[in-house]
């Protein structure tokens, strides 16, 4: 009592700390997806690849390295003739023969060739950016699936808890009646066996929840044993009355379509590079000779490549033709993928509408009817006009109906995740 009176702040502080910790452990779907986007190594790998290709693109306007050389030029093997005296003695010449030469050469690239190379190199990183979108969409779909499985399992556990309370009440009432020979022992054991089966199902659901928690921790790059809870109150059906009026505009921003578009861009820029290879390149060569005699000499030459010659352009023209066929293939691939996506979206819409109609039918008709049957049977049992096995049968039908409804909810959410994946919606 003295500790409580002297340090009430300690109790308050610990209580607040507990409340804060519990609040921190609850995550909603948006927070989980945000953490995956910020921490997942596969996405970080894509970012690094984008930076890698951007770094390569910085050198796209590079010129060919200059060439330098030095050595003897038109110099006789007889070194005695290098000097004036030796040349006069052997050949009667007034100056030495030969020279020492230094030479430099530089090829000057076509500016349009540099522009084409730069566009081609810069387009490569766009491919990795689009691939990152595909990877992110897949990871988000996995996280949503695990999150919704966990959410439905929590709802099933709530149904089990309510069913356990009802069943315990029936068992207690039956045991009292048994003392007065108003109930059969076999019916009581049947009810207790049903209660044990609920315990088994509860353990199974707990194990499934741990599996989903491990999966989400893995996706968020956290300790696999990290404990947290999900927000089970934020569930909403996103497509209550979805019309079947999708077109290509609905899927134009999908990352896998952007991958194909970027492939088309890269192919076009690659073809531009090949076209530029058919144009000549110019260069200059200069050489200076330090003559062993009295006359110094130099050479100055212009150079030009001839890539358009038949014997040197065969491969370039074949590459240009091949890239034309490549773009045709990409366009057909895009057309086929778009058609497949629209078909998948229409299929998921029909599935969601069917599941929603069935869930609504459970809510409005089947479960209320089974609940009334259970309540009327229980009332008849309490008035000694019905038996326990009839109450158990009504209770079992009500529980199974609620579980079946949650199974439909799980299928609806799975179809919704697949629908959002097709649209690449976060």
GROMACS .gro file of C-alpha atoms in nm:
model
  426
    1UNK     CA    1   0.000   0.000   0.000
    2UNK     CA    2   0.290   0.237   0.077
    3UNK     CA    3   0.444   0.172  -0.269
    4UNK     CA    4   0.118   0.248  -0.442
    5UNK     CA    5   0.071   0.572  -0.253
    6UNK     CA    6   0.430   0.689  -0.301
    7UNK     CA    7   0.474   0.600  -0.670
    8UNK     CA    8   0.141   0.616  -0.848
    9UNK     CA    9   0.321   0.758  -1.151
   10UNK     CA   10   0.500   0.425  -1.197
   11UNK     CA   11   0.174   0.236  -1.237
   12UNK     CA   12   0.037   0.499  -1.474
   13UNK     CA   13   0.360   0.499  -1.676
   14UNK     CA   14   0.363   0.121  -1.713
   15UNK     CA   15  -0.001   0.125  -1.817
   16UNK     CA   16   0.063   0.390  -2.080
   17UNK     CA   17   0.369   0.198  -2.206
   18UNK     CA   18   0.159  -0.116  -2.240
   19UNK     CA   19  -0.110   0.072  -2.431
   20UNK     CA   20   0.148   0.226  -2.665
   21UNK     CA   21   0.314  -0.112  -2.730
   22UNK     CA   22  -0.020  -0.272  -2.808
   23UNK     CA   23  -0.102   0.012  -3.048
   24UNK     CA   24   0.231  -0.025  -3.220
   25UNK     CA   25   0.174  -0.397  -3.273
   26UNK     CA   26  -0.144  -0.346  -3.479
   27UNK     CA   27  -0.082  -0.298  -3.852
   28UNK     CA   28  -0.328  -0.224  -4.127
   29UNK     CA   29  -0.287  -0.339  -4.486
   30UNK     CA   30  -0.165   0.000  -4.610
   31UNK     CA   31   0.114   0.007  -4.350
   32UNK     CA   32   0.225  -0.344  -4.439
   33UNK     CA   33   0.240  -0.263  -4.811
   34UNK     CA   34   0.434   0.056  -4.739
   35UNK     CA   35   0.692  -0.133  -4.534
   36UNK     CA   36   0.731  -0.396  -4.806
   37UNK     CA   37   0.790  -0.124  -5.064
   38UNK     CA   38   1.053   0.041  -4.845
   39UNK     CA   39   1.244  -0.266  -4.725
   40UNK     CA   40   1.204  -0.568  -4.955
   41UNK     CA   41   1.546  -0.669  -5.098
   42UNK     CA   42   1.411  -0.759  -5.442
   43UNK     CA   43   1.284  -0.403  -5.488
   44UNK     CA   44   1.612  -0.261  -5.357
   45UNK     CA   45   1.793  -0.482  -5.608
   46UNK     CA   46   1.586  -0.328  -5.889
   47UNK     CA   47   1.674   0.022  -5.767
   48UNK     CA   48   2.043  -0.069  -5.774
   49UNK     CA   49   2.011  -0.203  -6.130
   50UNK     CA   50   1.845   0.119  -6.243
   51UNK     CA   51   2.133   0.321  -6.098
   52UNK     CA   52   2.381   0.080  -6.258
   53UNK     CA   53   2.234   0.130  -6.606
   54UNK     CA   54   2.207   0.507  -6.555
   55UNK     CA   55   2.577   0.506  -6.467
   56UNK     CA   56   2.656   0.317  -6.787
   57UNK     CA   57   2.450   0.568  -6.986
   58UNK     CA   58   2.672   0.853  -6.864
   59UNK     CA   59   2.949   0.722  -7.091
   60UNK     CA   60   2.731   0.691  -7.402
   61UNK     CA   61   2.882   0.998  -7.569
   62UNK     CA   62   3.233   0.867  -7.535
   63UNK     CA   63   3.476   0.913  -7.827
   64UNK     CA   64   3.710   0.644  -7.944
   65UNK     CA   65   4.044   0.672  -7.763
   66UNK     CA   66   4.319   0.849  -7.958
   67UNK     CA   67   4.609   0.640  -8.081
   68UNK     CA   68   4.972   0.742  -8.044
   69UNK     CA   69   5.283   0.577  -8.180
   70UNK     CA   70   5.658   0.640  -8.204
   71UNK     CA   71   5.941   0.468  -8.390
   72UNK     CA   72   6.183   0.473  -8.680
   73UNK     CA   73   6.057   0.577  -9.025
   74UNK     CA   74   6.231   0.478  -9.352
   75UNK     CA   75   6.550   0.411  -9.168
   76UNK     CA   76   6.820   0.185  -9.320
   77UNK     CA   77   6.938  -0.120  -9.130
   78UNK     CA   78   7.296   0.005  -9.160
   79UNK     CA   79   7.313   0.241  -8.871
   80UNK     CA   80   7.636   0.389  -9.009
   81UNK     CA   81   7.422   0.563  -9.272
   82UNK     CA   82   7.212   0.742  -9.013
   83UNK     CA   83   7.481   1.007  -8.974
   84UNK     CA   84   7.580   1.255  -9.243
   85UNK     CA   85   7.939   1.134  -9.253
   86UNK     CA   86   7.833   0.771  -9.290
   87UNK     CA   87   7.586   0.853  -9.565
   88UNK     CA   88   7.848   1.056  -9.752
   89UNK     CA   89   8.099   0.773  -9.720
   90UNK     CA   90   7.868   0.492  -9.830
   91UNK     CA   91   7.627   0.655 -10.074
   92UNK     CA   92   7.781   0.992 -10.146
   93UNK     CA   93   7.482   1.169  -9.984
   94UNK     CA   94   7.508   1.502  -9.805
   95UNK     CA   95   7.278   1.409  -9.514
   96UNK     CA   96   7.199   1.111  -9.298
   97UNK     CA   97   6.924   0.869  -9.396
   98UNK     CA   98   6.611   0.789  -9.193
   99UNK     CA   99   6.415   0.962  -8.917
  100UNK     CA  100   6.244   0.908  -8.585
  101UNK     CA  101   5.867   0.951  -8.610
  102UNK     CA  102   5.590   1.030  -8.362
  103UNK     CA  103   5.231   0.984  -8.479
  104UNK     CA  104   4.879   1.051  -8.347
  105UNK     CA  105   4.538   0.937  -8.475
  106UNK     CA  106   4.185   1.033  -8.371
  107UNK     CA  107   3.853   0.909  -8.510
  108UNK     CA  108   3.573   1.168  -8.488
  109UNK     CA  109   3.233   1.003  -8.427
  110UNK     CA  110   2.914   1.111  -8.595
  111UNK     CA  111   2.713   1.336  -8.359
  112UNK     CA  112   2.391   1.158  -8.457
  113UNK     CA  113   2.559   0.829  -8.371
  114UNK     CA  114   2.639   0.961  -8.022
  115UNK     CA  115   2.279   1.082  -7.980
  116UNK     CA  116   2.143   0.741  -8.082
  117UNK     CA  117   2.381   0.561  -7.844
  118UNK     CA  118   2.279   0.790  -7.558
  119UNK     CA  119   1.907   0.735  -7.615
  120UNK     CA  120   1.962   0.359  -7.636
  121UNK     CA  121   2.163   0.341  -7.314
  122UNK     CA  122   1.922   0.563  -7.120
  123UNK     CA  123   1.627   0.348  -7.228
  124UNK     CA  124   1.780   0.041  -7.064
  125UNK     CA  125   1.712   0.167  -6.710
  126UNK     CA  126   1.347   0.220  -6.801
  127UNK     CA  127   1.318  -0.156  -6.851
  128UNK     CA  128   1.437  -0.221  -6.494
  129UNK     CA  129   1.195   0.042  -6.361
  130UNK     CA  130   0.907  -0.137  -6.531
  131UNK     CA  131   1.033  -0.474  -6.402
  132UNK     CA  132   1.035  -0.328  -6.052
  133UNK     CA  133   0.667  -0.247  -6.092
  134UNK     CA  134   0.596  -0.608  -6.187
  135UNK     CA  135   0.788  -0.733  -5.882
  136UNK     CA  136   0.613  -0.487  -5.649
  137UNK     CA  137   0.272  -0.594  -5.780
  138UNK     CA  138   0.351  -0.960  -5.710
  139UNK     CA  139   0.476  -0.887  -5.358
  140UNK     CA  140   0.171  -0.675  -5.281
  141UNK     CA  141  -0.060  -0.954  -5.400
  142UNK     CA  142   0.117  -1.205  -5.171
  143UNK     CA  143   0.088  -0.968  -4.876
  144UNK     CA  144  -0.282  -0.899  -4.940
  145UNK     CA  145  -0.357  -1.270  -4.968
  146UNK     CA  146  -0.186  -1.345  -4.637
  147UNK     CA  147  -0.351  -1.044  -4.469
  148UNK     CA  148  -0.702  -1.142  -4.581
  149UNK     CA  149  -0.651  -1.507  -4.487
  150UNK     CA  150  -0.554  -1.390  -4.139
  151UNK     CA  151  -0.855  -1.158  -4.124
  152UNK     CA  152  -1.101  -1.433  -4.219
  153UNK     CA  153  -0.938  -1.671  -3.971
  154UNK     CA  154  -0.996  -1.416  -3.695
  155UNK     CA  155  -1.362  -1.397  -3.795
  156UNK     CA  156  -1.384  -1.776  -3.788
  157UNK     CA  157  -1.233  -1.778  -3.440
  158UNK     CA  158  -1.505  -1.535  -3.329
  159UNK     CA  159  -1.768  -1.772  -3.467
  160UNK     CA  160  -1.603  -2.060  -3.278
  161UNK     CA  161  -1.603  -1.857  -2.958
  162UNK     CA  162  -1.974  -1.778  -2.988
  163UNK     CA  163  -2.050  -2.141  -3.074
  164UNK     CA  164  -1.848  -2.262  -2.774
  165UNK     CA  165  -2.046  -2.037  -2.542
  166UNK     CA  166  -2.375  -2.167  -2.681
  167UNK     CA  167  -2.258  -2.526  -2.658
  168UNK     CA  168  -2.131  -2.487  -2.301
  169UNK     CA  169  -2.470  -2.347  -2.202
  170UNK     CA  170  -2.642  -2.649  -2.357
  171UNK     CA  171  -2.404  -2.893  -2.182
  172UNK     CA  172  -2.460  -2.728  -1.843
  173UNK     CA  173  -2.836  -2.739  -1.892
  174UNK     CA  174  -2.822  -3.103  -2.005
  175UNK     CA  175  -2.611  -3.208  -1.705
  176UNK     CA  176  -2.867  -3.055  -1.470
  177UNK     CA  177  -3.146  -3.239  -1.650
  178UNK     CA  178  -2.951  -3.564  -1.638
  179UNK     CA  179  -2.957  -3.552  -1.258
  180UNK     CA  180  -3.334  -3.565  -1.277
  181UNK     CA  181  -3.341  -3.834  -1.548
  182UNK     CA  182  -3.459  -3.582  -1.806
  183UNK     CA  183  -3.162  -3.621  -2.044
  184UNK     CA  184  -2.966  -3.901  -2.204
  185UNK     CA  185  -2.598  -3.945  -2.124
  186UNK     CA  186  -2.518  -4.020  -2.489
  187UNK     CA  187  -2.651  -3.678  -2.592
  188UNK     CA  188  -2.429  -3.508  -2.334
  189UNK     CA  189  -2.122  -3.693  -2.464
  190UNK     CA  190  -2.216  -3.594  -2.818
  191UNK     CA  191  -2.225  -3.230  -2.714
  192UNK     CA  192  -1.891  -3.260  -2.534
  193UNK     CA  193  -1.735  -3.424  -2.840
  194UNK     CA  194  -1.861  -3.130  -3.048
  195UNK     CA  195  -1.701  -2.893  -2.795
  196UNK     CA  196  -1.367  -3.076  -2.826
  197UNK     CA  197  -1.393  -3.051  -3.204
  198UNK     CA  198  -1.431  -2.674  -3.168
  199UNK     CA  199  -1.110  -2.670  -2.961
  200UNK     CA  200  -0.935  -2.864  -3.239
  201UNK     CA  201  -1.057  -2.620  -3.501
  202UNK     CA  202  -0.942  -2.328  -3.287
  203UNK     CA  203  -0.590  -2.479  -3.266
  204UNK     CA  204  -0.589  -2.530  -3.642
  205UNK     CA  205  -0.689  -2.167  -3.701
  206UNK     CA  206  -0.416  -2.048  -3.460
  207UNK     CA  207  -0.158  -2.243  -3.658
  208UNK     CA  208  -0.284  -2.095  -3.986
  209UNK     CA  209  -0.264  -1.745  -3.838
  210UNK     CA  210   0.097  -1.804  -3.734
  211UNK     CA  211   0.177  -1.909  -4.090
  212UNK     CA  212   0.030  -1.587  -4.231
  213UNK     CA  213   0.219  -1.385  -3.969
  214UNK     CA  214   0.549  -1.550  -4.069
  215UNK     CA  215   0.477  -1.476  -4.435
  216UNK     CA  216   0.403  -1.109  -4.366
  217UNK     CA  217   0.711  -1.074  -4.144
  218UNK     CA  218   0.920  -1.225  -4.424
  219UNK     CA  219   0.777  -0.986  -4.681
  220UNK     CA  220   0.840  -0.690  -4.448
  221UNK     CA  221   1.197  -0.810  -4.382
  222UNK     CA  222   1.130  -0.847  -4.009
  223UNK     CA  223   1.215  -1.112  -3.755
  224UNK     CA  224   1.004  -1.415  -3.845
  225UNK     CA  225   0.892  -1.442  -3.482
  226UNK     CA  226   0.796  -1.073  -3.450
  227UNK     CA  227   0.451  -1.044  -3.298
  228UNK     CA  228   0.188  -0.801  -3.425
  229UNK     CA  229  -0.185  -0.784  -3.488
  230UNK     CA  230  -0.382  -0.675  -3.792
  231UNK     CA  231  -0.671  -0.434  -3.812
  232UNK     CA  232  -0.977  -0.657  -3.847
  233UNK     CA  233  -1.227  -0.367  -3.857
  234UNK     CA  234  -1.121  -0.205  -4.185
  235UNK     CA  235  -1.259  -0.470  -4.422
  236UNK     CA  236  -1.472  -0.337  -4.706
  237UNK     CA  237  -1.593  -0.494  -5.029
  238UNK     CA  238  -1.443  -0.279  -5.301
  239UNK     CA  239  -1.661  -0.390  -5.591
  240UNK     CA  240  -2.025  -0.428  -5.480
  241UNK     CA  241  -2.169  -0.366  -5.827
  242UNK     CA  242  -1.886  -0.378  -6.078
  243UNK     CA  243  -2.001  -0.336  -6.441
  244UNK     CA  244  -1.849  -0.547  -6.714
  245UNK     CA  245  -1.729  -0.253  -6.927
  246UNK     CA  246  -1.350  -0.284  -6.915
  247UNK     CA  247  -1.132  -0.174  -7.205
  248UNK     CA  248  -0.762  -0.131  -7.275
  249UNK     CA  249  -0.761   0.205  -7.093
  250UNK     CA  250  -0.826   0.017  -6.769
  251UNK     CA  251  -0.499  -0.177  -6.793
  252UNK     CA  252  -0.277   0.067  -6.980
  253UNK     CA  253  -0.064   0.139  -6.671
  254UNK     CA  254   0.022  -0.221  -6.590
  255UNK     CA  255   0.395  -0.270  -6.538
  256UNK     CA  256   0.421  -0.582  -6.756
  257UNK     CA  257   0.268  -0.384  -7.043
  258UNK     CA  258   0.517  -0.109  -6.970
  259UNK     CA  259   0.792  -0.371  -6.993
  260UNK     CA  260   0.677  -0.453  -7.346
  261UNK     CA  261   0.647  -0.083  -7.432
  262UNK     CA  262   0.997  -0.027  -7.304
  263UNK     CA  263   1.120  -0.324  -7.506
  264UNK     CA  264   0.969  -0.160  -7.814
  265UNK     CA  265   1.146   0.166  -7.728
  266UNK     CA  266   1.478  -0.011  -7.676
  267UNK     CA  267   1.434  -0.197  -8.006
  268UNK     CA  268   1.363   0.128  -8.189
  269UNK     CA  269   1.667   0.302  -8.039
  270UNK     CA  270   1.880  -0.003  -8.115
  271UNK     CA  271   1.770   0.017  -8.477
  272UNK     CA  272   1.864   0.387  -8.484
  273UNK     CA  273   2.211   0.291  -8.366
  274UNK     CA  274   2.235   0.033  -8.646
  275UNK     CA  275   2.122   0.291  -8.903
  276UNK     CA  276   2.393   0.530  -8.787
  277UNK     CA  277   2.653   0.257  -8.836
  278UNK     CA  278   2.580   0.280  -9.209
  279UNK     CA  279   2.708   0.639  -9.211
  280UNK     CA  280   3.079   0.709  -9.249
  281UNK     CA  281   3.307   0.810  -8.965
  282UNK     CA  282   3.591   1.056  -9.016
  283UNK     CA  283   3.931   1.074  -8.858
  284UNK     CA  284   4.262   1.256  -8.877
  285UNK     CA  285   4.617   1.127  -8.856
  286UNK     CA  286   4.928   1.339  -8.801
  287UNK     CA  287   5.289   1.228  -8.793
  288UNK     CA  288   5.610   1.424  -8.736
  289UNK     CA  289   5.952   1.288  -8.833
  290UNK     CA  290   6.277   1.397  -8.670
  291UNK     CA  291   6.509   1.337  -8.964
  292UNK     CA  292   6.867   1.221  -8.899
  293UNK     CA  293   6.962   1.465  -9.170
  294UNK     CA  294   6.883   1.834  -9.189
  295UNK     CA  295   6.522   1.811  -9.317
  296UNK     CA  296   6.235   1.737  -9.080
  297UNK     CA  297   5.914   1.601  -9.233
  298UNK     CA  298   5.548   1.549  -9.140
  299UNK     CA  299   5.240   1.365  -9.261
  300UNK     CA  300   4.877   1.486  -9.227
  301UNK     CA  301   4.605   1.250  -9.347
  302UNK     CA  302   4.226   1.241  -9.333
  303UNK     CA  303   4.046   0.908  -9.290
  304UNK     CA  304   3.693   0.791  -9.358
  305UNK     CA  305   3.521   0.458  -9.298
  306UNK     CA  306   3.304   0.308  -9.572
  307UNK     CA  307   3.039   0.103  -9.382
  308UNK     CA  308   2.787   0.131  -9.666
  309UNK     CA  309   2.999  -0.088  -9.889
  310UNK     CA  310   2.828  -0.418  -9.968
  311UNK     CA  311   3.096  -0.633  -9.808
  312UNK     CA  312   3.091  -0.433  -9.482
  313UNK     CA  313   2.719  -0.356  -9.437
  314UNK     CA  314   2.567  -0.704  -9.471
  315UNK     CA  315   2.548  -0.765  -9.094
  316UNK     CA  316   2.419  -0.415  -9.015
  317UNK     CA  317   2.136  -0.447  -9.266
  318UNK     CA  318   2.050  -0.792  -9.129
  319UNK     CA  319   2.034  -0.645  -8.775
  320UNK     CA  320   1.801  -0.366  -8.894
  321UNK     CA  321   1.571  -0.618  -9.061
  322UNK     CA  322   1.574  -0.843  -8.754
  323UNK     CA  323   1.480  -0.552  -8.527
  324UNK     CA  324   1.178  -0.482  -8.749
  325UNK     CA  325   1.055  -0.838  -8.689
  326UNK     CA  326   1.134  -0.802  -8.319
  327UNK     CA  327   0.905  -0.501  -8.287
  328UNK     CA  328   0.630  -0.687  -8.468
  329UNK     CA  329   0.664  -0.969  -8.215
  330UNK     CA  330   0.650  -0.722  -7.924
  331UNK     CA  331   0.334  -0.561  -8.063
  332UNK     CA  332   0.164  -0.899  -8.094
  333UNK     CA  333   0.280  -0.993  -7.745
  334UNK     CA  334   0.129  -0.672  -7.607
  335UNK     CA  335  -0.196  -0.736  -7.793
  336UNK     CA  336  -0.217  -1.092  -7.659
  337UNK     CA  337  -0.134  -0.992  -7.302
  338UNK     CA  338  -0.392  -0.710  -7.307
  339UNK     CA  339  -0.657  -0.951  -7.428
  340UNK     CA  340  -0.565  -1.201  -7.158
  341UNK     CA  341  -0.575  -0.934  -6.886
  342UNK     CA  342  -0.919  -0.812  -6.993
  343UNK     CA  343  -1.045  -1.171  -6.995
  344UNK     CA  344  -0.907  -1.234  -6.647
  345UNK     CA  345  -1.066  -0.912  -6.518
  346UNK     CA  346  -1.406  -1.004  -6.660
  347UNK     CA  347  -1.375  -1.351  -6.505
  348UNK     CA  348  -1.285  -1.208  -6.163
  349UNK     CA  349  -1.576  -0.963  -6.183
  350UNK     CA  350  -1.824  -1.244  -6.245
  351UNK     CA  351  -1.670  -1.444  -5.958
  352UNK     CA  352  -1.692  -1.149  -5.717
  353UNK     CA  353  -2.051  -1.076  -5.811
  354UNK     CA  354  -2.141  -1.443  -5.758
  355UNK     CA  355  -1.967  -1.457  -5.418
  356UNK     CA  356  -2.126  -1.131  -5.309
  357UNK     CA  357  -2.473  -1.257  -5.404
  358UNK     CA  358  -2.419  -1.577  -5.205
  359UNK     CA  359  -2.285  -1.387  -4.901
  360UNK     CA  360  -2.584  -1.154  -4.919
  361UNK     CA  361  -2.818  -1.453  -4.936
  362UNK     CA  362  -2.655  -1.596  -4.622
  363UNK     CA  363  -2.694  -1.262  -4.443
  364UNK     CA  364  -3.053  -1.195  -4.543
  365UNK     CA  365  -3.209  -1.541  -4.553
  366UNK     CA  366  -3.017  -1.853  -4.459
  367UNK     CA  367  -2.842  -1.749  -4.136
  368UNK     CA  368  -3.148  -1.564  -3.992
  369UNK     CA  369  -3.364  -1.869  -4.069
  370UNK     CA  370  -3.116  -2.112  -3.911
  371UNK     CA  371  -3.077  -1.882  -3.610
  372UNK     CA  372  -3.454  -1.879  -3.559
  373UNK     CA  373  -3.462  -2.257  -3.592
  374UNK     CA  374  -3.190  -2.291  -3.330
  375UNK     CA  375  -3.364  -2.046  -3.095
  376UNK     CA  376  -3.701  -2.219  -3.134
  377UNK     CA  377  -3.543  -2.561  -3.082
  378UNK     CA  378  -3.360  -2.439  -2.773
  379UNK     CA  379  -3.681  -2.288  -2.637
  380UNK     CA  380  -3.864  -2.616  -2.697
  381UNK     CA  381  -3.583  -2.801  -2.521
  382UNK     CA  382  -3.606  -2.569  -2.221
  383UNK     CA  383  -3.981  -2.637  -2.212
  384UNK     CA  384  -3.920  -3.015  -2.221
  385UNK     CA  385  -4.091  -3.053  -2.559
  386UNK     CA  386  -3.775  -3.135  -2.758
  387UNK     CA  387  -3.453  -3.330  -2.709
  388UNK     CA  388  -3.088  -3.222  -2.690
  389UNK     CA  389  -2.981  -3.387  -3.016
  390UNK     CA  390  -3.233  -3.169  -3.201
  391UNK     CA  391  -3.078  -2.859  -3.043
  392UNK     CA  392  -2.731  -2.985  -3.132
  393UNK     CA  393  -2.841  -3.042  -3.491
  394UNK     CA  394  -2.978  -2.686  -3.518
  395UNK     CA  395  -2.665  -2.546  -3.353
  396UNK     CA  396  -2.443  -2.741  -3.594
  397UNK     CA  397  -2.633  -2.618  -3.900
  398UNK     CA  398  -2.606  -2.257  -3.781
  399UNK     CA  399  -2.232  -2.289  -3.716
  400UNK     CA  400  -2.168  -2.455  -4.052
  401UNK     CA  401  -2.366  -2.186  -4.233
  402UNK     CA  402  -2.161  -1.910  -4.071
  403UNK     CA  403  -1.839  -2.095  -4.153
  404UNK     CA  404  -1.951  -2.147  -4.512
  405UNK     CA  405  -2.026  -1.777  -4.539
  406UNK     CA  406  -1.674  -1.696  -4.420
  407UNK     CA  407  -1.532  -1.943  -4.673
  408UNK     CA  408  -1.719  -1.748  -4.942
  409UNK     CA  409  -1.575  -1.429  -4.797
  410UNK     CA  410  -1.225  -1.577  -4.828
  411UNK     CA  411  -1.292  -1.668  -5.192
  412UNK     CA  412  -1.433  -1.321  -5.255
  413UNK     CA  413  -1.125  -1.154  -5.107
  414UNK     CA  414  -0.896  -1.385  -5.306
  415UNK     CA  415  -1.079  -1.291  -5.626
  416UNK     CA  416  -1.055  -0.927  -5.523
  417UNK     CA  417  -0.678  -0.956  -5.473
  418UNK     CA  418  -0.645  -1.117  -5.816
  419UNK     CA  419  -0.862  -0.843  -5.965
  420UNK     CA  420  -0.643  -0.573  -5.808
  421UNK     CA  421  -0.333  -0.757  -5.926
  422UNK     CA  422  -0.461  -0.755  -6.282
  423UNK     CA  423  -0.525  -0.379  -6.256
  424UNK     CA  424  -0.201  -0.336  -6.057
  425UNK     CA  425  -0.396  -0.149  -5.792
  426UNK     CA  426  -0.237  -0.101  -5.454
   0.00000   0.00000   0.00000
